[in-house]
CSV table of C-alpha atoms in Angstrom, one decimal:
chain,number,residue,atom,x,y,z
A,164,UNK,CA,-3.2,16.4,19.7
A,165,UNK,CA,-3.8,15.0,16.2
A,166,UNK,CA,-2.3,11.8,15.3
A,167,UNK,CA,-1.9,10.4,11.9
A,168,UNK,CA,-3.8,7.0,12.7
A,169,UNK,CA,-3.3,5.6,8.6
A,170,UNK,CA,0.0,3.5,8.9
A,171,UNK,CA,-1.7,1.9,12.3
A,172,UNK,CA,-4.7,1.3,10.9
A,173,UNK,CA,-3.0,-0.7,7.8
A,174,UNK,CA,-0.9,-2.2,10.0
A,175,UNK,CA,-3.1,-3.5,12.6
A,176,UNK,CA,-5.0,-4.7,9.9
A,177,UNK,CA,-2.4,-7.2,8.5
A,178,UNK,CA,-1.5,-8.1,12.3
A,179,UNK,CA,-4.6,-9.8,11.9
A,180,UNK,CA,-5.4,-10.8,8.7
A,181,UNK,CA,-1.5,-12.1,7.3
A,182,UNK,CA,-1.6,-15.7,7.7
A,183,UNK,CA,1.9,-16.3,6.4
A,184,UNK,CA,5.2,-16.4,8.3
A,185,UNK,CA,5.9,-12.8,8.6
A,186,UNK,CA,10.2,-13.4,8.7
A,187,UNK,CA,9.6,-14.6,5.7
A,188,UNK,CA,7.3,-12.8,3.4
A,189,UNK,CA,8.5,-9.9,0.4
A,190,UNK,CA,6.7,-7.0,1.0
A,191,UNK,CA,6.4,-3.9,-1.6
A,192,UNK,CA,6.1,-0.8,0.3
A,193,UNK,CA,4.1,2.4,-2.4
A,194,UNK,CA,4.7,6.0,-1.0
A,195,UNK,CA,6.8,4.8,1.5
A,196,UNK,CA,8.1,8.0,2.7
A,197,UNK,CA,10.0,8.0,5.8
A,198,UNK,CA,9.3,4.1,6.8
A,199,UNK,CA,7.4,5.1,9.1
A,200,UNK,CA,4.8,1.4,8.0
A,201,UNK,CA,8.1,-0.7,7.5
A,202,UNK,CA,8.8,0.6,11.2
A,203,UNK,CA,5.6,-0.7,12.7
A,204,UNK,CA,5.4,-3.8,10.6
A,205,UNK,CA,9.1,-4.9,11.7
A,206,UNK,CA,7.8,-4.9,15.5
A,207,UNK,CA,5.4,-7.1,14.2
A,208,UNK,CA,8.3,-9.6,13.0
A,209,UNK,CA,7.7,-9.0,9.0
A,210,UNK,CA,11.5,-8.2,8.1
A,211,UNK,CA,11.3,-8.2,4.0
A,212,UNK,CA,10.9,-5.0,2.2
A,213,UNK,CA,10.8,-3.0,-0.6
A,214,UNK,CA,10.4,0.3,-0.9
A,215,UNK,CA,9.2,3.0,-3.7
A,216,UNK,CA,8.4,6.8,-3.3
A,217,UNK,CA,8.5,9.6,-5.6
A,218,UNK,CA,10.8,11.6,-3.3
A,219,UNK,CA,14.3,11.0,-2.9
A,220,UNK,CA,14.4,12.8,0.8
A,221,UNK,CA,11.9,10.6,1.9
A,222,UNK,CA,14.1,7.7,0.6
A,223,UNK,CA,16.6,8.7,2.3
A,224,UNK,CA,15.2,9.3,5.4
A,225,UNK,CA,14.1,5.5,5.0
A,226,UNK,CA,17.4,3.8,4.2
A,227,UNK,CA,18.0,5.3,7.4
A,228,UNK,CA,15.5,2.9,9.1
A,229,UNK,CA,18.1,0.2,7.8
A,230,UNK,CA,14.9,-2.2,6.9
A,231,UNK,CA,14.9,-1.7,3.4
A,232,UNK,CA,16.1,-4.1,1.4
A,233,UNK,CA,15.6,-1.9,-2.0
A,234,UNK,CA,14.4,1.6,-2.3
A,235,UNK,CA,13.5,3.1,-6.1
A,236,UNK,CA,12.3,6.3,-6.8
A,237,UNK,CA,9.2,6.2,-9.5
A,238,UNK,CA,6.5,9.2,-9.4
A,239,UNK,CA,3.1,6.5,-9.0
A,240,UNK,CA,1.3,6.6,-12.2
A,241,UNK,CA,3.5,8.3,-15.0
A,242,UNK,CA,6.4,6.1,-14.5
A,243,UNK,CA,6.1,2.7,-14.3
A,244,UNK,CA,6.1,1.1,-11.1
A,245,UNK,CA,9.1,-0.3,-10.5
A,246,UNK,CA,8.7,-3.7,-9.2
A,247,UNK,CA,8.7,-7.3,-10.2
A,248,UNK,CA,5.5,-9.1,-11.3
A,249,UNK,CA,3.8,-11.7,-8.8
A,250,UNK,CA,6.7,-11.9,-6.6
A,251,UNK,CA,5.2,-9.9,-3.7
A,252,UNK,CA,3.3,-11.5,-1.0
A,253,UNK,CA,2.3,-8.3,0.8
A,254,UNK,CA,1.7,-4.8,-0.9
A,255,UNK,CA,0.9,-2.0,1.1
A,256,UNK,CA,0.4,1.7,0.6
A,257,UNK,CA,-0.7,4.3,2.9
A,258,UNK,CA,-1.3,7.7,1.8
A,259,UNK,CA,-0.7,7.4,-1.8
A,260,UNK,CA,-4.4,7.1,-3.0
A,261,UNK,CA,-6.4,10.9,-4.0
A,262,UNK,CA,-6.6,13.1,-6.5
A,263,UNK,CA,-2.7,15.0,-7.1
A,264,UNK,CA,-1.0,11.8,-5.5
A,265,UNK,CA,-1.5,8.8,-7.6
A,266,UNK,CA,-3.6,7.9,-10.8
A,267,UNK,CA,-6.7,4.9,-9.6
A,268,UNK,CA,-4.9,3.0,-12.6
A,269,UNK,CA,-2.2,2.3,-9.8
A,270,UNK,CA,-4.5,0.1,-8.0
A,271,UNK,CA,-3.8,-2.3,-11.1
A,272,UNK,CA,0.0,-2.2,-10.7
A,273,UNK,CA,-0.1,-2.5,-6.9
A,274,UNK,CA,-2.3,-5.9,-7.2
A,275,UNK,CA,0.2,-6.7,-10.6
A,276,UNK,CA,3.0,-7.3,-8.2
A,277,UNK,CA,1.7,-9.5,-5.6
A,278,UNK,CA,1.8,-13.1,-5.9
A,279,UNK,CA,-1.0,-15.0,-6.6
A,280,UNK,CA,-2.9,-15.4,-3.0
A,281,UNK,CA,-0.7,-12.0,-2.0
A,282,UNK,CA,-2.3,-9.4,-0.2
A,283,UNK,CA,-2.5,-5.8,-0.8
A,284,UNK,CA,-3.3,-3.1,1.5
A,285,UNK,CA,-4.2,0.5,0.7
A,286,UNK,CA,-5.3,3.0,3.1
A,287,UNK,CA,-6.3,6.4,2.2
A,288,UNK,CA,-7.4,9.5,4.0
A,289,UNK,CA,-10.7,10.6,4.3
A,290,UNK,CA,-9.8,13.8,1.9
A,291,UNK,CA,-12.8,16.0,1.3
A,292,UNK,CA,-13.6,18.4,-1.6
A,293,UNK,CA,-14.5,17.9,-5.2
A,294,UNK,CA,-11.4,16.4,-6.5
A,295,UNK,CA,-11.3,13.5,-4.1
A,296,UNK,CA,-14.9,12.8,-3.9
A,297,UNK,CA,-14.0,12.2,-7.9
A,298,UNK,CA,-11.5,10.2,-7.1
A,299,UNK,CA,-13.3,8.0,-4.1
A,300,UNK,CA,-15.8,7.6,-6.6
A,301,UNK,CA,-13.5,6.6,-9.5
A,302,UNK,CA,-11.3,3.9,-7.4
A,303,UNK,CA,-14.3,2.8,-5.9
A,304,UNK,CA,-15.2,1.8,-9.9
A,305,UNK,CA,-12.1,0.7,-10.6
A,306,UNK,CA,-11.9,-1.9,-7.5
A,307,UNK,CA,-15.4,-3.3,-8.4
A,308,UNK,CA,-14.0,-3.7,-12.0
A,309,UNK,CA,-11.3,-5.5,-10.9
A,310,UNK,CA,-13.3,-7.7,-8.4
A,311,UNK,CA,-15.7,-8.5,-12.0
A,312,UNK,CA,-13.0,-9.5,-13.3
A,313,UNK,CA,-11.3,-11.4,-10.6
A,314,UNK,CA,-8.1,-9.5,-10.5
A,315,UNK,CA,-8.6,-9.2,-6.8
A,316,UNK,CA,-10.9,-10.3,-3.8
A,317,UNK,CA,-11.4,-7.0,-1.1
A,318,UNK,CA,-10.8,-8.8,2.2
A,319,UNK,CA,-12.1,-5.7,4.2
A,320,UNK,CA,-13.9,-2.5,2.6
A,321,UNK,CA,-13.8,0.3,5.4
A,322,UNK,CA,-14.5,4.0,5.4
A,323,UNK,CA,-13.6,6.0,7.7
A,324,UNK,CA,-15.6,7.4,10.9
């Protein structure tokens, strides 16, 4: 049986890297689909959250989780994201990074809207083809950019095995 391990992986990965009081914290949730992350993260005690996907089924199916305190609709990339500068001190998205999905300029916005010392999270599948090879290649640039010009600090770069 195949499982989709992304949401656990970025998950387990702020189990035990967030050093902040997790009842506390404002999370932004990109691509958040069914709430399927919000989910995993609330066992974990983070109760916060915001929520943006492109699809308004998948929003509804996440209200339906009942741990959203917001959910906006905005297609990643040709709309503006729609979220608050600095006010976040966890942004996650799973899934939402390859070629067809979201533009690498995203990355910017997604680290726009965390507070200063804020984390993001992004996890993306290990896609194959042309296209996302591209893409790898081109947020792989873009993050390195952003490290020169300390937008951002990578706490953990991982592919996948």
């Amino acid at each position: 049986m195949l499982t989709y391990r992304a949401p656990h992986l970025a998950v387990d990965f702020l189990d035990v890297n967030f050093p902040g009081v997790r009842e506390k914290v404002q999370i932004l949730e990109v691509a958040c689909g069914s709430g399927l992350v919000a989910k995993l993260m609330a066992e974990l005690g983070f109760r916060h959250f915001v929520g943006v996907d492109c699809s308004k089924r998948m929003l509804d199916q996440a209200a339906k989780t009942g741990l959203y305190q917001d959910l906006r609709q905005a297609l990643l990339g040709p709309e503006p994201l729609p979220a608050q500068t600095g006010v976040f001190d966890v942004v996650i998205g799973v899934g939402a990074l390859d070629a067809g999905f979201a533009p690498v300029s995203v990355v910017r916005d997604l680290c726009h809207t965390a507070r200063p010392g804020g984390m993001v999270c992004m996890v993306r599948g290990d896609h194959r083809g042309a296209a996302s090879e591209g893409y790898r290649e081109d947020l792989q640039r873009e993050l390195q950019l952003m490290e020169d010009k300390w937008l951002w600090r990578p706490a953990l770069k991982q592919s996948p095995r």
